[in-house]
Amino acid sequence: MRKLVLAISMLAFAGSAAFADPIKDRQALMKERGKLAGQLSKVVKGEEDFDAAAVLTTLKSLQANAERFDAETLFPAGSDKGDTTAAPKIWEDMAGFKAVGDKLVTDVKAAVASPPADADALKAQLNKIGGDCGTCHQTYRIKKG
Amino acid sequence: MRWLRKLIGAVVVLGGAGAVAGWALSAPVRLDAATVAQLGPGDAAKGKRIFYAGGCTSCHAKPGSKGDARLELAGGLELKTPFGIFVPPNISQDPKDGIGAWSEEDFANAMLKGVSPSGEHFYPAFPYASYARMKPADIADLYAFMKTLPAVAGKAPGHKLGFPFNIRRGIGLWKRFYLSPEPVIALPGGTPDKALAGRYLVEGPGHCGECHTPRDFAGGVKKAEWLAGAVAAAGSGVVPNITPQGGTKDWSEADIANYLETGFTPDFDSVGGAMVDVQRNMAQLTADDRAAIAAYLKAVPPRANGYPARKPKS
């Protein structure tokens, strides 16, 4: 009996090591993305001074973050269960879901390619980027309270 | 068996009397002449603000349309509710398929009384239970603005409702309980004008309570749990509690106003679900209007969540 328990717990351990929790991974990716967008938002709101170099660095980090969005790995089938706000719609329309992810990459890249010269220019770019967050969250995310 | 026949007779008579009373009580009520007189000629420029505050595009724009196409109000979205599927109709300026031929008074009767030009009740899935709190002058401005929008041909499909919800007449009784132009929250004397202006925007055109308040068995909003959050009408997910006791407890007024403008929460999450369309409409308002809404949300009575606690994590 003790052997059996030991075997099972070792198996469970091996399992969790092999498949890092995709729900935690994607939430961490999103949290980082939120922090970066939040930093830009502070500049737009005038809570922080506009510093072109710092803004560009943040935009680049946001680009890297957006490019790390690998839908297949982060949203494997069945991972709509558990402590997640991912909507079942993701698995009904994986192509549409990925397309919004790609749109975010495109818009952030465009911002990096023509870095904003002042807070107003950044505001226009952040509106577009924020719009992509909203478009995805509108369809592919459900708050469960 | 004579007693049984008597009983049946009595039931039929009572039922008949009830039906007659019900028929009278469920008759459509139109606006009175005094209110119609207050409509006056509308101002399209001012009506644009009301149009966005009222979120007409969220339900009446062609599903999935973007940008300027959001102003083509051809209808066709499917609203899933416990009563069936409602499909908002074409309210573009097309005279045949839309409301291009409607008079200002027809329009005001729809918005404030939920009554159609032919005298039928509208379903409250069209949120006139909130719009009924709007000022006649704002209705007139909105009418004038909508006149500037394009005509789009083509009727939207009909609703998909089962019995008894497919009978419009019964809505007359519903209105007796749930339709009133009075404010929901009686704010105490001395409340700043800002919060009062916010009350008007939230309780009237903004119809925030239609999603953020739980409903009773008859589909009326529970005023005792105003803005306390609710299970989403579509059945999955929740609409959050936005009273000072809800998830926005630690948000400042500026945080709420910023969320309505940009969609970003103070903890750097981004707006989702049905709120995305609402937020995009709110972004079209002035900073003053958003600040007023925020002030009102801080002034409403705190309430516990209007939806069941989430099951413990597995």
Coordinates of C-alpha atoms in Angstrom, one line a residue:
Chain A
M1 CA 0.0 0.0 0.0
R2 CA 2.7 2.5 0.9
K3 CA 4.6 1.6 -2.2
L4 CA 1.5 2.2 -4.2
V5 CA 0.9 5.6 -2.7
L6 CA 4.6 6.5 -3.2
A7 CA 4.3 5.4 -6.9
I8 CA 1.2 7.5 -7.4
S9 CA 2.7 10.5 -5.9
M10 CA 5.9 10.2 -7.9
L11 CA 3.8 9.8 -11.0
A12 CA 1.8 12.9 -10.1
F13 CA 5.0 14.8 -9.5
A14 CA 6.5 13.7 -12.8
G15 CA 3.3 14.7 -14.5
S16 CA 3.3 18.2 -13.1
A17 CA 7.0 18.7 -14.0
A18 CA 6.4 17.6 -17.6
F19 CA 3.3 19.8 -18.2
A20 CA 3.8 23.1 -16.5
D21 CA 0.3 24.4 -15.7
P22 CA -0.9 26.2 -18.9
I23 CA -3.5 28.2 -17.0
K24 CA -0.9 29.6 -14.6
D25 CA 1.5 30.3 -17.6
R26 CA -1.0 32.2 -19.6
Q27 CA -2.3 34.2 -16.7
A28 CA 1.3 35.2 -15.9
L29 CA 1.8 36.2 -19.5
M30 CA -1.4 38.3 -19.3
K31 CA -0.4 39.8 -16.0
E32 CA 2.9 41.0 -17.4
R33 CA 1.1 42.4 -20.4
G34 CA -1.2 44.2 -18.1
K35 CA 1.7 45.7 -16.1
L36 CA 3.4 46.9 -19.3
A37 CA 0.2 48.5 -20.7
G38 CA -0.4 50.0 -17.3
Q39 CA 3.0 51.7 -17.4
L40 CA 2.1 53.3 -20.7
S41 CA -1.3 54.2 -19.4
K42 CA 0.4 56.2 -16.5
V43 CA 2.3 58.2 -19.0
V44 CA -0.8 58.9 -21.0
K45 CA -2.7 60.0 -17.9
G46 CA 0.2 62.3 -17.0
E47 CA 0.9 60.5 -13.8
E48 CA 4.4 60.0 -15.1
D49 CA 6.5 62.2 -17.4
F50 CA 6.9 61.3 -21.0
D51 CA 10.3 59.8 -21.5
A52 CA 10.7 58.7 -25.1
A53 CA 13.4 56.1 -24.4
A54 CA 11.6 54.6 -21.4
V55 CA 8.4 54.4 -23.4
L56 CA 10.1 52.7 -26.3
T57 CA 11.6 50.1 -23.9
T58 CA 8.2 49.3 -22.5
L59 CA 6.7 49.0 -26.0
K60 CA 9.5 46.6 -27.0
S61 CA 8.8 44.5 -23.9
L62 CA 5.1 44.5 -24.8
Q63 CA 6.0 43.3 -28.3
A64 CA 8.1 40.5 -26.9
N65 CA 5.2 39.6 -24.6
A66 CA 2.7 39.6 -27.4
E67 CA 5.0 37.4 -29.5
R68 CA 5.2 34.9 -26.7
F69 CA 1.4 34.3 -27.1
D70 CA 1.5 30.7 -28.4
A71 CA -2.2 29.8 -28.4
E72 CA -1.7 26.0 -28.9
T73 CA 0.6 25.6 -26.0
L74 CA -1.1 28.0 -23.6
F75 CA -4.6 27.0 -24.4
P76 CA -4.5 23.2 -24.8
A77 CA -7.9 21.4 -25.2
G78 CA -9.6 20.9 -21.9
S79 CA -7.9 23.8 -20.1
D80 CA -11.2 25.7 -20.0
K81 CA -11.8 23.9 -16.6
G82 CA -10.4 25.1 -13.3
D83 CA -9.4 28.5 -12.0
T84 CA -9.6 30.3 -15.4
T85 CA -11.6 32.9 -17.1
A86 CA -10.9 31.5 -20.6
A87 CA -14.2 31.2 -22.5
P88 CA -15.2 27.9 -24.2
K89 CA -15.4 30.0 -27.4
I90 CA -11.6 29.8 -27.7
W91 CA -11.8 26.1 -28.6
E92 CA -14.8 26.6 -30.9
D93 CA -13.0 29.3 -32.8
M94 CA -9.2 28.8 -32.4
A95 CA -8.5 30.6 -35.7
G96 CA -10.4 33.7 -34.7
F97 CA -8.7 33.7 -31.3
K98 CA -5.2 33.5 -32.8
A99 CA -6.1 36.2 -35.3
V100 CA -6.8 38.7 -32.5
G101 CA -3.5 37.7 -30.9
D102 CA -1.7 38.4 -34.2
K103 CA -3.5 41.7 -34.5
L104 CA -2.0 42.8 -31.2
V105 CA 1.5 41.8 -32.3
T106 CA 1.0 43.8 -35.5
D107 CA -0.2 46.9 -33.7
V108 CA 2.5 46.8 -31.1
K109 CA 5.1 46.3 -33.8
A110 CA 3.8 49.3 -35.6
A111 CA 4.2 51.4 -32.4
V112 CA 7.7 50.2 -32.0
A113 CA 8.5 51.0 -35.6
S114 CA 7.3 54.6 -35.3
P115 CA 8.0 55.4 -31.6
P116 CA 5.7 58.1 -30.2
A117 CA 7.2 61.5 -29.9
D118 CA 4.8 62.7 -27.1
A119 CA 2.1 61.6 -24.8
D120 CA -0.6 62.4 -27.3
A121 CA 0.9 60.1 -29.9
L122 CA 1.3 57.4 -27.3
K123 CA -2.3 57.8 -26.4
A124 CA -3.5 57.1 -29.9
Q125 CA -1.3 54.0 -30.0
L126 CA -2.3 52.8 -26.7
N127 CA -6.0 53.2 -27.7
K128 CA -5.4 50.9 -30.6
I129 CA -3.5 48.4 -28.4
G130 CA -6.1 48.6 -25.7
G131 CA -8.8 48.0 -28.3
D132 CA -7.1 44.7 -29.2
C133 CA -7.1 43.6 -25.5
G134 CA -10.8 44.4 -25.4
T135 CA -11.7 42.7 -28.6
C136 CA -10.2 39.5 -27.4
H137 CA -11.5 39.7 -23.9
Q138 CA -15.0 40.5 -25.3
T139 CA -15.4 37.2 -27.0
Y140 CA -12.9 34.8 -25.5
R141 CA -13.1 35.5 -21.8
I142 CA -15.8 35.1 -19.2
K143 CA -15.7 36.5 -15.7
K144 CA -17.0 33.9 -13.2
G145 CA -17.2 36.1 -10.1
Chain B
M1 CA -71.3 15.6 -8.9
R2 CA -73.3 18.8 -8.7
W3 CA -70.6 20.3 -6.5
L4 CA -68.0 19.7 -9.1
R5 CA -70.1 21.4 -11.8
K6 CA -70.6 24.3 -9.5
L7 CA -66.9 24.5 -8.8
I8 CA -66.0 24.4 -12.4
G9 CA -68.7 27.0 -13.1
A10 CA -67.3 29.3 -10.4
V11 CA -63.7 28.9 -11.8
V12 CA -64.8 29.7 -15.3
V13 CA -66.7 32.8 -14.1
L14 CA -63.8 33.9 -11.9
G15 CA -61.3 33.2 -14.7
G16 CA -63.4 35.1 -17.1
A17 CA -63.5 38.1 -14.7
G18 CA -59.8 37.8 -14.2
A19 CA -59.2 37.7 -17.9
V20 CA -61.3 40.8 -18.5
A21 CA -59.5 42.6 -15.7
G22 CA -56.2 41.4 -17.0
W23 CA -57.1 42.5 -20.5
A24 CA -57.9 46.0 -19.2
L25 CA -54.8 46.1 -17.0
S26 CA -52.5 45.0 -19.8
A27 CA -53.7 47.6 -22.4
P28 CA -50.8 49.7 -23.8
V29 CA -50.5 53.2 -22.3
R30 CA -49.1 56.0 -24.4
L31 CA -47.5 59.2 -23.4
D32 CA -49.8 61.9 -22.1
A33 CA -50.2 65.2 -24.1
A34 CA -48.2 67.2 -21.6
T35 CA -45.1 64.9 -22.1
V36 CA -45.5 65.0 -25.9
A37 CA -45.6 68.8 -25.7
Q38 CA -42.2 68.7 -23.9
L39 CA -40.5 66.9 -26.8
G40 CA -40.0 69.9 -29.0
P41 CA -37.7 70.1 -32.0
G42 CA -34.5 68.1 -31.3
D43 CA -30.9 69.1 -31.7
A44 CA -28.9 66.4 -33.6
A45 CA -25.6 67.6 -32.3
K46 CA -26.7 67.0 -28.7
G47 CA -28.5 63.8 -29.6
K48 CA -25.1 62.2 -30.5
R49 CA -24.2 62.2 -26.8
I50 CA -27.5 60.5 -25.9
F51 CA -27.0 58.0 -28.6
Y52 CA -23.7 56.8 -27.2
A53 CA -24.9 57.1 -23.6
G54 CA -27.8 54.9 -24.6
G55 CA -25.7 52.3 -26.3
C56 CA -28.1 51.8 -29.3
T57 CA -25.3 50.4 -31.5
S58 CA -24.4 47.6 -29.0
C59 CA -27.7 45.9 -29.8
H60 CA -28.9 47.3 -33.1
A61 CA -25.7 47.5 -35.2
K62 CA -25.1 44.6 -37.6
P63 CA -23.4 41.9 -35.6
G64 CA -19.6 42.0 -35.9
S65 CA -19.5 45.4 -37.7
K66 CA -16.7 47.8 -36.9
G67 CA -16.0 51.5 -37.2
D68 CA -18.5 53.6 -39.1
A69 CA -20.5 50.5 -40.0
R70 CA -21.6 50.5 -36.3
L71 CA -23.9 53.3 -37.3
E72 CA -25.8 51.1 -39.7
L73 CA -28.5 50.0 -37.4
A74 CA -29.8 47.0 -39.4
G75 CA -30.3 44.8 -36.3
G76 CA -29.9 41.0 -36.3
L77 CA -27.8 40.3 -33.2
E78 CA -29.1 37.4 -31.1
L79 CA -29.7 38.2 -27.4
K80 CA -29.9 35.0 -25.4
T81 CA -32.1 35.2 -22.3
P82 CA -33.9 32.7 -20.0
F83 CA -37.1 33.7 -21.9
G84 CA -35.8 32.9 -25.4
I85 CA -33.7 34.6 -28.1
F86 CA -34.5 38.2 -28.9
V87 CA -33.3 39.8 -32.1
P88 CA -33.1 43.6 -32.1
P89 CA -34.8 44.9 -35.2
N90 CA -33.7 47.3 -38.0
I91 CA -34.0 50.8 -36.5
S92 CA -32.1 52.5 -39.4
Q93 CA -33.8 55.3 -41.3
D94 CA -35.2 52.9 -44.0
P95 CA -38.8 53.9 -44.2
K96 CA -40.0 50.3 -44.9
D97 CA -37.6 48.0 -42.9
G98 CA -36.5 50.5 -40.3
I99 CA -38.0 53.4 -38.5
G100 CA -37.5 56.1 -41.1
A101 CA -41.3 56.7 -41.3
W102 CA -41.8 57.1 -37.6
S103 CA -42.8 60.5 -36.1
E104 CA -41.0 61.9 -33.1
E105 CA -44.0 61.0 -31.0
D106 CA -43.9 57.4 -32.2
F107 CA -40.3 57.2 -31.2
A108 CA -40.9 58.8 -27.8
N109 CA -43.7 56.2 -27.1
A110 CA -41.3 53.4 -27.9
M111 CA -38.5 54.8 -25.7
L112 CA -40.5 56.0 -22.7
K113 CA -43.6 53.7 -22.8
G114 CA -42.4 50.6 -24.7
V115 CA -45.4 50.9 -27.1
S116 CA -45.1 50.6 -30.9
P117 CA -46.9 52.9 -33.4
S118 CA -49.5 50.1 -34.0
G119 CA -50.1 50.0 -30.2
E120 CA -48.3 46.8 -29.3
H121 CA -46.1 46.3 -26.3
F122 CA -42.4 45.9 -26.8
Y123 CA -40.4 43.3 -24.9
P124 CA -38.3 44.7 -22.1
A125 CA -35.3 43.1 -23.8
F126 CA -35.4 46.6 -25.4
P127 CA -34.3 48.3 -22.2
Y128 CA -37.1 50.9 -22.2
A129 CA -37.6 50.2 -18.5
S130 CA -34.4 52.3 -18.1
Y131 CA -35.0 54.7 -21.0
A132 CA -38.4 55.5 -19.4
R133 CA -36.3 57.7 -17.0
M134 CA -35.0 59.9 -19.8
K135 CA -36.0 63.5 -20.3
P136 CA -38.4 64.2 -23.2
A137 CA -35.9 66.8 -24.5
D138 CA -33.2 64.2 -24.7
I139 CA -35.5 61.8 -26.6
A140 CA -36.1 64.6 -29.1
D141 CA -32.4 65.2 -29.5
L142 CA -31.8 61.5 -30.0
Y143 CA -34.5 61.4 -32.6
A144 CA -32.9 64.3 -34.5
F145 CA -29.5 62.6 -34.4
M146 CA -30.9 59.3 -35.6
K147 CA -32.3 61.1 -38.6
T148 CA -28.7 61.8 -39.7
L149 CA -27.8 58.0 -39.8
P150 CA -28.0 55.9 -42.9
A151 CA -31.0 54.0 -44.1
V152 CA -30.3 50.3 -44.4
A153 CA -32.7 48.0 -46.2
G154 CA -33.6 44.5 -44.9
K155 CA -35.6 43.3 -42.0
A156 CA -33.8 41.4 -39.1
P157 CA -35.1 37.9 -38.4
G158 CA -37.9 37.6 -35.7
H159 CA -37.5 36.6 -32.1
K160 CA -37.3 33.0 -31.1
L161 CA -39.6 32.7 -28.1
G162 CA -41.8 29.9 -26.7
F163 CA -45.2 30.2 -25.1
P164 CA -46.2 32.2 -23.1
F165 CA -43.5 34.7 -23.8
N166 CA -44.5 35.0 -27.5
I167 CA -47.7 36.8 -26.3
R168 CA -47.0 40.5 -26.2
R169 CA -50.2 41.5 -24.4
G170 CA -49.0 40.1 -21.1
I171 CA -46.2 42.6 -21.0
G172 CA -48.8 45.2 -20.1
L173 CA -49.1 43.6 -16.7
W174 CA -45.3 43.5 -16.4
K175 CA -45.1 47.2 -17.1
R176 CA -47.5 47.9 -14.1
F177 CA -44.8 46.6 -11.8
Y178 CA -41.6 47.6 -13.5
L179 CA -42.1 50.6 -15.6
S180 CA -41.6 54.0 -13.9
P181 CA -39.9 57.2 -14.7
E182 CA -38.9 57.7 -11.1
P183 CA -35.2 57.4 -10.1
V184 CA -34.2 54.0 -8.5
I185 CA -32.0 55.5 -5.8
A186 CA -33.3 58.4 -3.8
L187 CA -30.0 60.2 -3.1
P188 CA -30.1 62.3 0.1
G189 CA -30.5 66.1 -0.1
G190 CA -27.2 67.9 -0.5
T191 CA -25.9 65.3 -2.9
P192 CA -23.6 67.1 -5.3
D193 CA -24.9 67.8 -8.8
K194 CA -22.2 65.6 -10.3
A195 CA -23.6 62.5 -8.7
L196 CA -27.2 63.5 -9.6
A197 CA -26.1 63.9 -13.3
G198 CA -24.4 60.5 -13.0
R199 CA -27.6 59.0 -11.6
Y200 CA -29.5 60.2 -14.7
L201 CA -26.9 58.8 -17.1
V202 CA -26.6 55.4 -15.3
E203 CA -30.3 54.8 -14.4
G204 CA -31.7 56.3 -17.7
P205 CA -29.9 56.2 -21.0
G206 CA -26.9 54.2 -19.8
H207 CA -29.2 51.3 -18.6
C208 CA -26.3 50.0 -16.5
G209 CA -28.7 48.3 -14.1
E210 CA -30.1 46.1 -16.9
C211 CA -27.0 44.0 -16.8
H212 CA -25.5 44.8 -13.4
T213 CA -28.6 44.1 -11.3
P214 CA -30.1 40.6 -10.6
R215 CA -33.7 40.0 -11.8
D216 CA -36.7 38.4 -10.2
F217 CA -38.8 35.5 -11.5
A218 CA -40.6 37.8 -13.9
G219 CA -37.5 39.3 -15.3
G220 CA -37.8 42.7 -13.5
V221 CA -34.7 44.1 -11.9
K222 CA -34.5 43.8 -8.1
K223 CA -34.2 47.4 -7.0
A224 CA -33.2 46.3 -3.5
E225 CA -30.0 44.8 -5.1
W226 CA -29.4 47.7 -7.5
L227 CA -26.0 47.3 -9.3
A228 CA -25.1 44.4 -7.0
G229 CA -24.0 42.2 -9.9
A230 CA -25.8 39.3 -11.5
V231 CA -25.4 36.1 -13.4
A232 CA -25.2 37.1 -17.0
A233 CA -28.4 36.8 -19.0
A234 CA -26.8 34.5 -21.5
G235 CA -26.3 32.0 -18.6
S236 CA -22.6 31.7 -18.3
G237 CA -20.4 34.1 -16.4
V238 CA -21.2 37.0 -14.1
V239 CA -21.7 40.7 -14.4
P240 CA -19.7 42.2 -11.5
N241 CA -21.0 44.1 -8.5
I242 CA -20.3 47.8 -9.1
T243 CA -21.7 49.2 -5.8
P244 CA -19.1 50.5 -3.3
Q245 CA -19.1 46.9 -1.8
G246 CA -18.2 45.2 -5.0
G247 CA -15.0 44.5 -7.0
T248 CA -14.7 48.3 -7.6
K249 CA -14.5 48.9 -3.8
D250 CA -10.9 50.0 -4.0
W251 CA -11.2 51.9 -7.2
S252 CA -11.2 55.7 -6.9
E253 CA -13.6 57.8 -8.9
A254 CA -10.8 58.6 -11.3
D255 CA -10.1 54.9 -11.7
I256 CA -13.7 54.3 -12.7
A257 CA -13.7 57.2 -15.1
N258 CA -10.5 56.0 -16.6
Y259 CA -11.9 52.5 -17.1
L260 CA -14.9 53.9 -18.9
E261 CA -12.6 55.9 -21.1
T262 CA -9.7 53.4 -21.9
G263 CA -11.0 50.0 -20.8
F264 CA -8.0 49.5 -18.4
T265 CA -8.7 48.6 -14.8
P266 CA -6.5 50.1 -12.0
D267 CA -4.8 46.6 -11.6
F268 CA -4.0 46.7 -15.4
D269 CA -6.5 44.2 -16.5
S270 CA -8.5 45.1 -19.6
V271 CA -12.3 45.3 -20.1
G272 CA -14.0 42.1 -21.4
G273 CA -17.3 40.5 -22.3
A274 CA -20.5 42.6 -22.9
M275 CA -18.8 45.6 -21.2
V276 CA -16.5 46.1 -24.2
D277 CA -19.2 47.7 -26.3
V278 CA -20.4 49.7 -23.3
Q279 CA -16.9 51.0 -22.7
R280 CA -16.4 51.9 -26.3
N281 CA -19.6 53.9 -26.1
M282 CA -18.6 55.6 -22.9
A283 CA -15.3 56.6 -24.5
Q284 CA -17.4 58.8 -26.8
L285 CA -18.8 60.8 -23.9
T286 CA -17.2 63.8 -22.3
A287 CA -14.8 63.5 -19.4
D288 CA -17.4 65.3 -17.3
D289 CA -20.0 62.7 -18.1
R290 CA -17.7 59.9 -17.2
A291 CA -16.7 61.6 -13.9
A292 CA -20.5 62.1 -13.1
I293 CA -21.1 58.3 -13.6
A294 CA -18.1 57.5 -11.4
A295 CA -19.5 59.9 -8.7
Y296 CA -22.9 58.2 -8.7
L297 CA -21.4 54.7 -8.5
K298 CA -19.6 55.8 -5.3
A299 CA -22.9 57.3 -4.0
V300 CA -25.2 54.2 -4.4
P301 CA -25.9 52.0 -1.4
P302 CA -23.3 49.2 -0.9
R303 CA -24.7 45.7 -1.6
A304 CA -23.4 42.2 -1.2
N305 CA -22.9 40.4 -4.5
G306 CA -26.1 39.6 -6.4
Y307 CA -24.7 36.3 -7.7
P308 CA -23.8 33.1 -6.0
A309 CA -20.2 32.7 -4.7
R310 CA -17.9 30.9 -7.1
K311 CA -17.4 27.2 -6.3
P312 CA -14.2 26.6 -4.3
K313 CA -11.2 25.8 -6.4
S314 CA -10.8 22.2 -7.3

